[in-house]
Coordinates of C-alpha atoms in Angstrom, one line a residue:
X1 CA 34.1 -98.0 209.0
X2 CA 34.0 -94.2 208.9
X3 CA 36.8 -92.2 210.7
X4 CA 34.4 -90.0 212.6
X5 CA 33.7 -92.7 215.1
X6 CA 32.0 -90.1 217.7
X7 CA 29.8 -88.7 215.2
X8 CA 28.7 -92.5 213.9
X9 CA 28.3 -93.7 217.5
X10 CA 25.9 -90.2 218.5
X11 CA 23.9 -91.2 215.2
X12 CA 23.4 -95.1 216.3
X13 CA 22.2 -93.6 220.2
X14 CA 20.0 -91.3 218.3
X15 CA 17.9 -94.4 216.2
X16 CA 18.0 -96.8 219.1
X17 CA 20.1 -99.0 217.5
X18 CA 23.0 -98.9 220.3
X19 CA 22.4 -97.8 224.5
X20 CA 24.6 -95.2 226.2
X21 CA 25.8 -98.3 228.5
X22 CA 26.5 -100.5 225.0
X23 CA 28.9 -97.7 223.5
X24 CA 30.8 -97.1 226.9
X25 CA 31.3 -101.1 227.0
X26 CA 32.5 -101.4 223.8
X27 CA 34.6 -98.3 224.3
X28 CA 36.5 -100.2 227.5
X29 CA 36.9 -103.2 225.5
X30 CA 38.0 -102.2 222.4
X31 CA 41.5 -101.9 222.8
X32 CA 42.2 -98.3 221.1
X33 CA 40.4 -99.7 217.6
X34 CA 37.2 -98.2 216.2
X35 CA 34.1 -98.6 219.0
X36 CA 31.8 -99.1 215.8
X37 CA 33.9 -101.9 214.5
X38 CA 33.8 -103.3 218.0
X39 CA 29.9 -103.3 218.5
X40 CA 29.9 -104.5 214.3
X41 CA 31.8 -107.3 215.4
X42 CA 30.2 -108.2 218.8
X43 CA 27.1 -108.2 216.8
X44 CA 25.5 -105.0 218.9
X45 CA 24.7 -103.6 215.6
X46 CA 24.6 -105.0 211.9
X47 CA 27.0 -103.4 209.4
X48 CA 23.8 -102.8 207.4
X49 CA 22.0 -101.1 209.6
X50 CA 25.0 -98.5 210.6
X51 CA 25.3 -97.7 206.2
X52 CA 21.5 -97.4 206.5
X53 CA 21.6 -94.8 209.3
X54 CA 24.2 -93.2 208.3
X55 CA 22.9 -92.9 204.8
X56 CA 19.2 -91.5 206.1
X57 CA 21.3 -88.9 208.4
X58 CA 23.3 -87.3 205.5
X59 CA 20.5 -87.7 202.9
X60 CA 22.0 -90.5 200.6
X61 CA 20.3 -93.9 199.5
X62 CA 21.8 -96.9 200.8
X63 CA 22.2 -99.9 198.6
X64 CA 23.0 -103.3 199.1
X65 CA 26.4 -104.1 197.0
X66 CA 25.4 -107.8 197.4
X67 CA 22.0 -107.5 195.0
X68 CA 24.1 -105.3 192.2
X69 CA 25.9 -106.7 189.1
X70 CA 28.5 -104.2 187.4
X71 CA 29.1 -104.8 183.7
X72 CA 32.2 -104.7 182.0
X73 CA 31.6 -101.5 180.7
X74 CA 30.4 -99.6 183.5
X75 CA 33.8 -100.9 185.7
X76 CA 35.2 -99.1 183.1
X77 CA 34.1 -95.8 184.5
X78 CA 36.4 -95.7 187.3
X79 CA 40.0 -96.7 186.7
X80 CA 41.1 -99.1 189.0
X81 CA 43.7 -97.0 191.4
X82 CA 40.9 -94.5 191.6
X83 CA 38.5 -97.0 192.6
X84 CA 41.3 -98.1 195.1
X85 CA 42.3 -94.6 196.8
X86 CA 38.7 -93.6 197.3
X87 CA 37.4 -97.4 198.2
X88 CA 34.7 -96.9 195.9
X89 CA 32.3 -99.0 193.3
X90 CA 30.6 -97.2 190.3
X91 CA 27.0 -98.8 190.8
X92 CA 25.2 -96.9 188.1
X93 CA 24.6 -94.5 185.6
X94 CA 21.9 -91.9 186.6
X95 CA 21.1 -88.7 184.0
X96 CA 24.7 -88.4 182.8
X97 CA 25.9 -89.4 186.3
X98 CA 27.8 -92.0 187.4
X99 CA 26.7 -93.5 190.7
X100 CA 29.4 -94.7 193.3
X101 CA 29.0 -96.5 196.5
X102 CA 31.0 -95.0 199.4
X103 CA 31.0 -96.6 203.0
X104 CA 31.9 -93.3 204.6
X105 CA 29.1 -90.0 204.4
X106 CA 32.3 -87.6 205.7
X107 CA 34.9 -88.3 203.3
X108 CA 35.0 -85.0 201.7
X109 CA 38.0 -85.7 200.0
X110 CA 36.6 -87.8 198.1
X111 CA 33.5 -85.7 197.2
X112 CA 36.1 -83.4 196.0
X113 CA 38.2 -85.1 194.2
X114 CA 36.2 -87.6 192.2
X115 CA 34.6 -85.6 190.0
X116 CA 37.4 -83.9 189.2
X117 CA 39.3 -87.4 188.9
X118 CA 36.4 -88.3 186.7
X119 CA 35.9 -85.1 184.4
X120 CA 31.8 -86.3 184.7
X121 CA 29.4 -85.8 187.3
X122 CA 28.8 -88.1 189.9
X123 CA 26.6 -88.9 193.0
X124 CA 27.2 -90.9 195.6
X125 CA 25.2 -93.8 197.9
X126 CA 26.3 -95.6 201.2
X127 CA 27.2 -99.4 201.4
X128 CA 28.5 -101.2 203.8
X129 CA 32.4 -101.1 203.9
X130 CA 33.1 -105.0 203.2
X131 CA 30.9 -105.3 200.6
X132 CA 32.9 -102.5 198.8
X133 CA 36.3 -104.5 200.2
X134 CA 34.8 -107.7 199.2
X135 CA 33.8 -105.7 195.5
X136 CA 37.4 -103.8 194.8
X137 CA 39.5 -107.7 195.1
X138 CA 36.9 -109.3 193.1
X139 CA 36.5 -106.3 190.2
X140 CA 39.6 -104.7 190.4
X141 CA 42.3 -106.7 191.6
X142 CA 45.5 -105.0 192.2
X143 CA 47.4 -106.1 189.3
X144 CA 45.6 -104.3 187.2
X145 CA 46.0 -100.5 186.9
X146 CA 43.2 -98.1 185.0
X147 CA 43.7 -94.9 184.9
X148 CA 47.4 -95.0 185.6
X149 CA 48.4 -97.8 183.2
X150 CA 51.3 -97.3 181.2
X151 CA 51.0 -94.0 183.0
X152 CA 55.1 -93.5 184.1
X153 CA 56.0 -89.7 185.7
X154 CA 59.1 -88.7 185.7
X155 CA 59.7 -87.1 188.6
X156 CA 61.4 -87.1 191.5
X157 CA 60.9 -89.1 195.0
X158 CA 57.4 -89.0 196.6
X159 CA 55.9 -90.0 199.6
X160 CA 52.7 -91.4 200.4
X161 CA 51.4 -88.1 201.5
X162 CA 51.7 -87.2 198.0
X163 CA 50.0 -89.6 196.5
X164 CA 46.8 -88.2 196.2
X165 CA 48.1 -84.6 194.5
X166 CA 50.4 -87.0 192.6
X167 CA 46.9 -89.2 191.3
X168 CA 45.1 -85.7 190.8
X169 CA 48.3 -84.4 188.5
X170 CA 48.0 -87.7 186.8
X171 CA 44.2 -87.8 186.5
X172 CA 44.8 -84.1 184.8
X173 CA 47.6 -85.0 182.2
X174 CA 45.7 -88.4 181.2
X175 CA 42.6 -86.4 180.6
X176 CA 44.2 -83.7 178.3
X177 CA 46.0 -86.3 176.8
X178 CA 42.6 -88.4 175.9
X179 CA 40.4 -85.4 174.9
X180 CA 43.9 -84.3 172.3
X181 CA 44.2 -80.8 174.2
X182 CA 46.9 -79.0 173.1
X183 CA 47.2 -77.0 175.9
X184 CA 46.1 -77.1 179.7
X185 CA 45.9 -73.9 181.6
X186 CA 45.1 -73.8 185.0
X187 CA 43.8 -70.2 186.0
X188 CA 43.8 -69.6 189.6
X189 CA 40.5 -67.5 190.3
X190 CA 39.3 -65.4 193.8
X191 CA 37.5 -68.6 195.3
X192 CA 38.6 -70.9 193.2
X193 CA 40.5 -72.7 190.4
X194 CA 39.8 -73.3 186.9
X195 CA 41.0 -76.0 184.5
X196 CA 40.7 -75.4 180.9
X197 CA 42.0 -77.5 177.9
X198 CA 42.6 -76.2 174.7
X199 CA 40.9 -78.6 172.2
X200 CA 41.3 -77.8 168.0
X201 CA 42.3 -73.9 169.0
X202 CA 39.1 -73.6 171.2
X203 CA 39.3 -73.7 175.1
X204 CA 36.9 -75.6 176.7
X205 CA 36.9 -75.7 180.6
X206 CA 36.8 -78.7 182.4
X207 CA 36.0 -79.5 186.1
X208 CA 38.1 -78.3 188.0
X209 CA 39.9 -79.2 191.5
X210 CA 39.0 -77.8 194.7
X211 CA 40.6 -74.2 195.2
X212 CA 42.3 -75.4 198.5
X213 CA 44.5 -78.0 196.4
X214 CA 46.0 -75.0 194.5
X215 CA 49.7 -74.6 196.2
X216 CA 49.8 -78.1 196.3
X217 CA 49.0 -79.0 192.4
X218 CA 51.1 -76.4 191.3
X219 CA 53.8 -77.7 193.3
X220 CA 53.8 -81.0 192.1
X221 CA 53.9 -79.8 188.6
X222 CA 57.3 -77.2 189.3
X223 CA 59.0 -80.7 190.6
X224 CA 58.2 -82.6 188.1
X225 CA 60.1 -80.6 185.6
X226 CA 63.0 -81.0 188.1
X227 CA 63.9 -77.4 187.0
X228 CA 61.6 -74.8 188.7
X229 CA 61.5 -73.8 192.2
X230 CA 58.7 -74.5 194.5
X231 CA 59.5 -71.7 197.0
X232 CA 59.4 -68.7 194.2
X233 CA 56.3 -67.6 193.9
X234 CA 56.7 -64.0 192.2
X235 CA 58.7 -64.5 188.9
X236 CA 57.7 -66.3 185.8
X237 CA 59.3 -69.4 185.5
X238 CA 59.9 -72.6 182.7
X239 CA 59.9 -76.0 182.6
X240 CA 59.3 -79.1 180.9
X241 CA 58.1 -82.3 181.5
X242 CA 58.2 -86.0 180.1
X243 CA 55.6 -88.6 180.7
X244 CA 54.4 -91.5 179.2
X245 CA 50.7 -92.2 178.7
X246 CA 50.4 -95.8 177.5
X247 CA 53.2 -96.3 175.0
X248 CA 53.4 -92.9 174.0
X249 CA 55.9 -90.2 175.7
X250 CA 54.5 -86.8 175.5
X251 CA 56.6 -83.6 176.1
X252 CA 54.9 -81.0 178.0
X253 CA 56.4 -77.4 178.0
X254 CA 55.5 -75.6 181.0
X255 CA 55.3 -71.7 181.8
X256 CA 53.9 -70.4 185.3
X257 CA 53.2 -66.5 186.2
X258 CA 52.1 -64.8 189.1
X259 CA 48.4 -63.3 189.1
X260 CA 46.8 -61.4 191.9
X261 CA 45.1 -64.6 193.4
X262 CA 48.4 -66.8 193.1
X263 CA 50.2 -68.7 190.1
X264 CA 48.9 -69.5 186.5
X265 CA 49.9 -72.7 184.6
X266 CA 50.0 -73.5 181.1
X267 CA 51.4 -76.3 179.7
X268 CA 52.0 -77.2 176.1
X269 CA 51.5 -80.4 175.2
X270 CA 54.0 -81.3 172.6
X271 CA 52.9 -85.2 171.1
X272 CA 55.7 -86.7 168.8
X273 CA 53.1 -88.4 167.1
X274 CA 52.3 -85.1 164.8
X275 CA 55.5 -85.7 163.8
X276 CA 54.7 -88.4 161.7
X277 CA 51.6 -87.0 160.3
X278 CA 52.0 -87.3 156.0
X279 CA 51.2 -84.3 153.7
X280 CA 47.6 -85.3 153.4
X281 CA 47.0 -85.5 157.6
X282 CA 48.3 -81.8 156.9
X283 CA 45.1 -80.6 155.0
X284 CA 47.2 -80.9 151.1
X285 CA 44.7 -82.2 148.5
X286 CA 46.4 -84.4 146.2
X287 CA 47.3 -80.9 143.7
X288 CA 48.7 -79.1 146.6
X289 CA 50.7 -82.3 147.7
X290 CA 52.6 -82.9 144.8
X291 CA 53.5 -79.0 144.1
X292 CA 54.9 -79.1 147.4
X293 CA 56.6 -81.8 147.6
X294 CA 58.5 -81.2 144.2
X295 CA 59.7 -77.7 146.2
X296 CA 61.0 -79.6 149.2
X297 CA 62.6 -82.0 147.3
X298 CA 64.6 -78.9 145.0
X299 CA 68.8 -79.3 145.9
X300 CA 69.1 -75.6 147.1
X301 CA 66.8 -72.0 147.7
X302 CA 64.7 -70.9 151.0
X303 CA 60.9 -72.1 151.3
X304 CA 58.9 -69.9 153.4
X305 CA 56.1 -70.9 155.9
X306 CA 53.7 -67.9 157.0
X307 CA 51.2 -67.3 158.8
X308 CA 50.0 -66.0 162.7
X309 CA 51.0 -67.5 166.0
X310 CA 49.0 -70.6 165.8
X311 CA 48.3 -71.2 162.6
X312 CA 50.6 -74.5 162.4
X313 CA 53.6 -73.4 161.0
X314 CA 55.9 -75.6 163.4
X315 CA 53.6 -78.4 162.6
X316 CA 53.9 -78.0 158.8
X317 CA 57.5 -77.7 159.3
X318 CA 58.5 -80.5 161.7
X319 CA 56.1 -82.8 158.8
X320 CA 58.3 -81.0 156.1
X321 CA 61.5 -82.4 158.2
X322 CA 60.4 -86.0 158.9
X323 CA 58.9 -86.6 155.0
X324 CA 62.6 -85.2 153.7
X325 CA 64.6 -87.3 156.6
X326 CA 66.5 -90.1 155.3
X327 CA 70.3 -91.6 155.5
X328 CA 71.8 -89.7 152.8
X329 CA 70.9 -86.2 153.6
X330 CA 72.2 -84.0 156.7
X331 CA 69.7 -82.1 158.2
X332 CA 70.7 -79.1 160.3
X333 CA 67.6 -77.4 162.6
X334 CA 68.6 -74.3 164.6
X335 CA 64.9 -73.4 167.2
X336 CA 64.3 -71.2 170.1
X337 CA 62.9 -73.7 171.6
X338 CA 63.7 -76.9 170.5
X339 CA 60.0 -78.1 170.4
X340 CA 60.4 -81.7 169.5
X341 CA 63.2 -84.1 169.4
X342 CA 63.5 -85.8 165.9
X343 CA 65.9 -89.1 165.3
X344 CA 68.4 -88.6 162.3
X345 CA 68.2 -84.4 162.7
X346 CA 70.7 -82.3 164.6
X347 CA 68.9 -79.6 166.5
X348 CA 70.4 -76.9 167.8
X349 CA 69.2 -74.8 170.8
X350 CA 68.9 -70.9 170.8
X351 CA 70.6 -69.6 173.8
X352 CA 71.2 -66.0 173.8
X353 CA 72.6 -65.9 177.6
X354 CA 75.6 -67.7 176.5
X355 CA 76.0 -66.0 172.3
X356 CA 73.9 -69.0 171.1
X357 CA 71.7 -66.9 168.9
X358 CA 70.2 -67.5 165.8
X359 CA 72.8 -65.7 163.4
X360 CA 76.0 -67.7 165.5
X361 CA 74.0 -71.0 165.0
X362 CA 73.6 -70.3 161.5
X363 CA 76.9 -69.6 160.6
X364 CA 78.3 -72.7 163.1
X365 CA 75.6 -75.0 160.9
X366 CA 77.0 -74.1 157.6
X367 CA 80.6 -75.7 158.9
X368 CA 79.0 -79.0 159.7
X369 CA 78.3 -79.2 155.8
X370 CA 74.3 -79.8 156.0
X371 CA 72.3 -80.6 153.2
X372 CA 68.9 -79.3 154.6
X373 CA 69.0 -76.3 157.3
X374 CA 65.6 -75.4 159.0
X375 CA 65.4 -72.1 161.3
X376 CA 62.5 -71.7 163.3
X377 CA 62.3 -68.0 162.5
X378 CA 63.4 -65.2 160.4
X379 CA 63.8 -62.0 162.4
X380 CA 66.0 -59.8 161.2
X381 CA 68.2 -58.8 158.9
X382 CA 71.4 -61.2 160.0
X383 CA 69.3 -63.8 160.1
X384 CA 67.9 -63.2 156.5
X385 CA 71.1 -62.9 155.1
X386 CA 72.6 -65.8 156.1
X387 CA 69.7 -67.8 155.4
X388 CA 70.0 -66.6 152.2
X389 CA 73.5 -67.1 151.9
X390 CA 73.3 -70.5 153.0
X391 CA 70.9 -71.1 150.1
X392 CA 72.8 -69.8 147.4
X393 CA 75.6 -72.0 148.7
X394 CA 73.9 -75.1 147.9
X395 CA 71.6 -75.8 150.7
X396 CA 68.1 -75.6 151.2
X397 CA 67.0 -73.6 153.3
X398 CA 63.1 -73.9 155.7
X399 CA 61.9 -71.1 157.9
X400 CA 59.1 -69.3 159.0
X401 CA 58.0 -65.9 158.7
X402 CA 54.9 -63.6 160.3
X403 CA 53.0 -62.6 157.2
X404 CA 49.3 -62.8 156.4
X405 CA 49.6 -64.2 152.6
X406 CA 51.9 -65.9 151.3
X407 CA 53.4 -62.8 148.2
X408 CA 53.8 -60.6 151.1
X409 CA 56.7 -62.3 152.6
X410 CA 58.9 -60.5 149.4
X411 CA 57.9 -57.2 151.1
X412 CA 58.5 -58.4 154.3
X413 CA 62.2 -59.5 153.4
X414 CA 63.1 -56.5 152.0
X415 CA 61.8 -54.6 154.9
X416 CA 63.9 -56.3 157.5
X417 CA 66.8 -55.3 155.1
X418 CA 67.6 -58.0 152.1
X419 CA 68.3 -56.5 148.9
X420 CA 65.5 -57.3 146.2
X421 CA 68.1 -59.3 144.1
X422 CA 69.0 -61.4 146.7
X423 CA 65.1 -62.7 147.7
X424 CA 64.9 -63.5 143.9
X425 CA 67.7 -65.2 143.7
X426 CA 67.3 -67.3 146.9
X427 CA 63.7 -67.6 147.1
X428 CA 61.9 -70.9 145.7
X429 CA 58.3 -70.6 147.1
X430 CA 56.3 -69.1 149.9
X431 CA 53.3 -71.2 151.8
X432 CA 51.1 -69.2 153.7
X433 CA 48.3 -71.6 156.1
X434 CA 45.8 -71.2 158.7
X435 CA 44.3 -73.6 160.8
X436 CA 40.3 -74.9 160.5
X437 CA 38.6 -77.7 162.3
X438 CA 37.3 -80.6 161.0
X439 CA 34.0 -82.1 161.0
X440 CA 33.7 -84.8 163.1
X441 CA 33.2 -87.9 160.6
X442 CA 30.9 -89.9 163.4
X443 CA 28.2 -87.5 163.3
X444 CA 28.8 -84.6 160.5
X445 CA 25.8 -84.7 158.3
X446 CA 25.0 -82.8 154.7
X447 CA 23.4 -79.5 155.2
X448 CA 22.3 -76.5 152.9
X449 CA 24.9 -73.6 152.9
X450 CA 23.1 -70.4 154.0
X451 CA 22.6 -67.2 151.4
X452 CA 25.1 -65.0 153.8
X453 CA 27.9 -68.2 153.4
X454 CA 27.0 -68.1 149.5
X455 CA 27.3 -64.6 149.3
X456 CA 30.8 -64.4 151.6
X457 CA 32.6 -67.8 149.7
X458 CA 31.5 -65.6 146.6
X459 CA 29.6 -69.2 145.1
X460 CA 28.2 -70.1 141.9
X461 CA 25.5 -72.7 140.9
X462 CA 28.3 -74.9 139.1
X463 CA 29.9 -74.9 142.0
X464 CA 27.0 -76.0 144.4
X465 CA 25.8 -78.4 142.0
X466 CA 28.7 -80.8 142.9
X467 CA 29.2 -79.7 146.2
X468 CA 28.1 -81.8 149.6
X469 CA 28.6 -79.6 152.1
X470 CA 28.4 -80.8 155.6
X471 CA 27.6 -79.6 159.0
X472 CA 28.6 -80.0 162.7
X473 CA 26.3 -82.1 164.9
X474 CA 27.8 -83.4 167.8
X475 CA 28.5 -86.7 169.8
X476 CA 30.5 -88.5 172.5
X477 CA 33.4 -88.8 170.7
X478 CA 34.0 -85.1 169.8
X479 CA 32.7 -84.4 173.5
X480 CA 29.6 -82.9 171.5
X481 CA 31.6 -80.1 169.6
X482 CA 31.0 -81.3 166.6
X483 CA 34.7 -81.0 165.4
X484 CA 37.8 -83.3 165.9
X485 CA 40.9 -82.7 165.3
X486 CA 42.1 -79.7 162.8
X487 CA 43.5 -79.3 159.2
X488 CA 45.2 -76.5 156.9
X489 CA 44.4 -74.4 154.7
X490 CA 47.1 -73.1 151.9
X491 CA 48.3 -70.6 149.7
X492 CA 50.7 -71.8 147.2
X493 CA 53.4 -68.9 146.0
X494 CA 56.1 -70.3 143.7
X495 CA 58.5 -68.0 142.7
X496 CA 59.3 -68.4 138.9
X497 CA 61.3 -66.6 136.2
X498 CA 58.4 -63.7 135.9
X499 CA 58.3 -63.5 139.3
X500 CA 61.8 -63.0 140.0
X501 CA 62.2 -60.6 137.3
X502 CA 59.2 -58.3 139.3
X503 CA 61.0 -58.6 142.1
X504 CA 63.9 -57.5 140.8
X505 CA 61.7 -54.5 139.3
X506 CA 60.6 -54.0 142.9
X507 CA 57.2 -54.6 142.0
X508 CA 54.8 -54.0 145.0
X509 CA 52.9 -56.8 147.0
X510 CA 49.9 -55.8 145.0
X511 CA 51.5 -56.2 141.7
X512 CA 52.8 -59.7 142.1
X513 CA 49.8 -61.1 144.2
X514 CA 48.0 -59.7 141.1
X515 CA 49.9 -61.7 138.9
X516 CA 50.5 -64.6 140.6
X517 CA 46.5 -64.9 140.8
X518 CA 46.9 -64.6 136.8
X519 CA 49.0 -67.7 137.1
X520 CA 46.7 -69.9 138.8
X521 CA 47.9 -69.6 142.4
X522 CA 44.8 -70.4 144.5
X523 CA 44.4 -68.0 147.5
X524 CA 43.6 -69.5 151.2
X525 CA 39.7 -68.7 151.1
X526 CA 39.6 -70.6 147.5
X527 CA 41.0 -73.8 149.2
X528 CA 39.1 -73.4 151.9
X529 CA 35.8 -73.6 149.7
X530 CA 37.5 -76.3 148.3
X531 CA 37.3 -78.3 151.7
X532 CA 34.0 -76.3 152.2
X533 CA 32.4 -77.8 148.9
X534 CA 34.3 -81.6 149.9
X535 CA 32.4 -81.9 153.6
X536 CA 35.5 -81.2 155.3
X537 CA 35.1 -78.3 156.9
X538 CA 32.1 -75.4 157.5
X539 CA 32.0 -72.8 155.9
X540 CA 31.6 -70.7 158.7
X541 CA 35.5 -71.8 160.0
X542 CA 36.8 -71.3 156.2
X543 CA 35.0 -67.6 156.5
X544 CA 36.3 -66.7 160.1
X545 CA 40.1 -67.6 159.7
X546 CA 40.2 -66.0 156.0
X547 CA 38.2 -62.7 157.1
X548 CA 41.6 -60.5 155.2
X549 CA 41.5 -62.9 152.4
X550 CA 38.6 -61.4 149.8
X551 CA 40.4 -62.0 146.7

């Protein structure tokens, strides 16, 4: 029955269903237990007809559990535990909606929390309270566990006051997980708090928690990484976090920072499972695949990944790692952080606190006799060199570097301090990428490109002729974006005798992009409209991330 026993029992007095006398009977006999239950029992009053009152009074329909059949797939709309916690049954699906019963009008908390649970709207109608007991044994028995199956936080000791912050946390992760966010930020606002995933580069906001349940979410989430402090409030602070969603553990790498209206959240989510992703799942077409990997497979030299924060180059790397990981070959990876744990590869962590730093790494590696050394980044001059060192000694060398094309990483080198004789002699190839999404392949359909994208890919009739270009449409399963999931696109710059020999000449970034166009290199707009022209990809993403690239 609902708590608020006073206010049920003034509502029942006010229809005439119970006397003054009736209630102050019941309230002497009771024992201490609910007066309503009492006069339910006693048969004063019918269980339907206090869910029917109650209903009329708070302006919700009433319906009769007993006359409704829930199929399979609309059970599936509430996980079990959720279904549980707020002793509620989905009854239907109404405009987009999804319909629960609840027995009690007043149980806010529930109001609030279930369409956040959810990530959907719902309303809500009264029932009577054992037809929704009588409901949750029968269609959700307690063995059986939704939304938190498989679900296993690592975290410390909880009690059951927690447990509905702990379910909302849950609820969270499980839904960024599902929907392939990259990121979650929660953004604590004036009156309240907002929830946004980051879904293929783009944020999208979600619904979002009640702004009272701020403190307490962002709590939860500092003792979860087992590392951060609940009490400080007014320094940045980092964490991580493992869980396991089904039979997948995800890493999440957590950063907190005060703002004016209290603490901002954002967690990385780090899945393992883009580990694993082959050359093609990178974006390569089958020309680009087999140039690159004959480079990753050479004995010694550096190969270069460029590009902007964001643009994959961790992603491209870490793939790089796993497709060159086998028993024979010692690979050696030196990060700030260590991002993702790989088996077979010894990673070491960048910790400048205690002399860790990229340069005393390096040269620590290099005893350990590795065939393949990977550093996250090239910084500086130390690093550069004995990068470079290291792969004139007979190892090759990966890394990254902040460039926008790939023949500007040659300038770039010299710049932080390498002699021009040593980046020709060292340097194999350089790979500069950017990210673009990909059409959904549920509900992309072929489209006509536009005279501004014809004009801007810089298109001819040949190549429209054999072209299906496609366009974004929208459905359930990219949440109507139109796009899932995202791919690269590459620029190619292999550093041969000709090459070298300009370097050595100091030849400007001009010169040798010039020349390497000669040679056939293929610039990142021209593979772009490559995956333009194949249906991949619209040309409207190839034109926005290759706006510097009109070569």
């Amino acid at each position: 029955m609902p708590a608020n026993d006073e206010y049920t029992l003034e509502i029942l007095k006010d229809a005439g269903l119970v006397t003054a006398d009736q209630v102050a009977d019941a309230s002497n006999r009771c024992g201490g237990t609910s007066v309503v239950d009492f006069l339910v029992r006693e048969k004063t009053v019918s269980a339907e007809d206090v869910a029917r009152t109650l209903a009329l009074q708070n302006g919700m329909s009433f319906v009769d559990l007993s006359q409704v059949t829930q199929p399979p797939e609309l059970l599936a709309q509430l996980p079990s535990e959720t279904a549980r916690r707020y002793k509620t049954i989905p009854v239907s699906e109404h405009d987009g909606s999804l319909v629960l019963a609840i027995s009690d009008p007043l149980d806010f908390e529930a109001f609030d929390s279930l369409g956040f649970l959810l990530n959907r709207p719902v309303e809500f109608v009264c029932a009577v309270p054992s037809q929704i007991t009588e409901k949750l044994e029968r269609l959700y028995p307690q063995e059986l566990d939704g939304l938190g199956s498989g679900f296993a936080l690592d975290a410390g000791d909880e009690t059951e006051d927690d447990a509905p912050i702990i379910q909302l946390v849950s609820s969270l992760l499980f839904e960024a997980q599902n929907n392939r966010a990259s990121d979650i930020h929660i953004e604590p606002l004036e009156k309240s708090l907002r929830v946004r995933f980051r879904i293929d580069g783009n944020l999208q906001e979600v619904q979002s928690p009640p702004k009272k349940l701020q403190g307490a979410i962002i709590s939860r989430l500092k003792i979860m990484t087992g590392s951060m402090s609940i009490a400080e409030k007014r320094v940045p602070q980092d964490g991580r976090i493992q869980v396991k969603i089904g039979d997948k553990t995800v890493d999440l790498r957590v950063s907190t920072v005060p703002t004016v209206h209290g603490e901002s959240v954002v967690m990385r989510i780090l899945d393992k499972s883009s580990l694993m992703l082959g050359l093609p799942e990178l974006g390569f077409l089958s020309d680009d695949q087999a140039m690159f990997e004959r480079l990753v497979k050479l004995p010694d030299g550096i190969i270069l990944v460029t590009g902007p924060t964001g643009s994959g180059k961790t992603t491209t790397l870490y793939a790089c790692l796993n497709y060159m990981n086998r028993p024979d070959r010692k690979i050696i990876t030196v990060e700030e952080p260590v991002e993702y744990q790989m088996t077979g590869i010894n990673q070491v962590q960048v910790n400048s606190e205690v002399g860790m730093t990229f340069p005393a790494a390096l040269r620590s590696m290099l005893r350990q006799a590795p065939n393949i050394i990977m550093v996250g980044e090239i910084r500086d001059k130390e690093t550069a060199q004995i990068a470079i060192n290291a792969s004139l000694t007979g190892h090759l060398v990966l890394s990254t570097l902040h460039t926008n094309d790939a023949p500007s990483a040659v300038a770039r080198l010299v710049d932080i301090g390498v002699q021009p004789f040593l980046v020709s002699s060292a340097l194999r190839a350089v790979m500069a990428q950017r990210l673009v999404r990909k059409l959904c392949p549920h509900c992309k359909k072929p489209c006509e490109l536009t005279d501004y994208e014809i004009r801007s890919l810089n298109l001819d009739a040949g190549q429209l002729s054999k072209a299906t270009p496609m366009t974004s449409v929208g459905c359930q399963k990219c949440r109507g974006q139109g796009f899932r999931g995202r791919m690269g696109i590459f620029e190619i710059f292999v550093v041969d005798d000709e090459i070298r020999q300009m370097i050595n000449r100091s030849a400007t970034t001009l010169q040798i992009r010039h020349r390497t166009r000669e040679l056939g290199m293929r610039t990142l707009r021209e593979d772009g409209i490559r995956k333009v022209l194949a249906g991949l990809t619209t040309a409207e993403e190839v034109i926005s991330s290759t706006m510097g690239d009109t070569h």
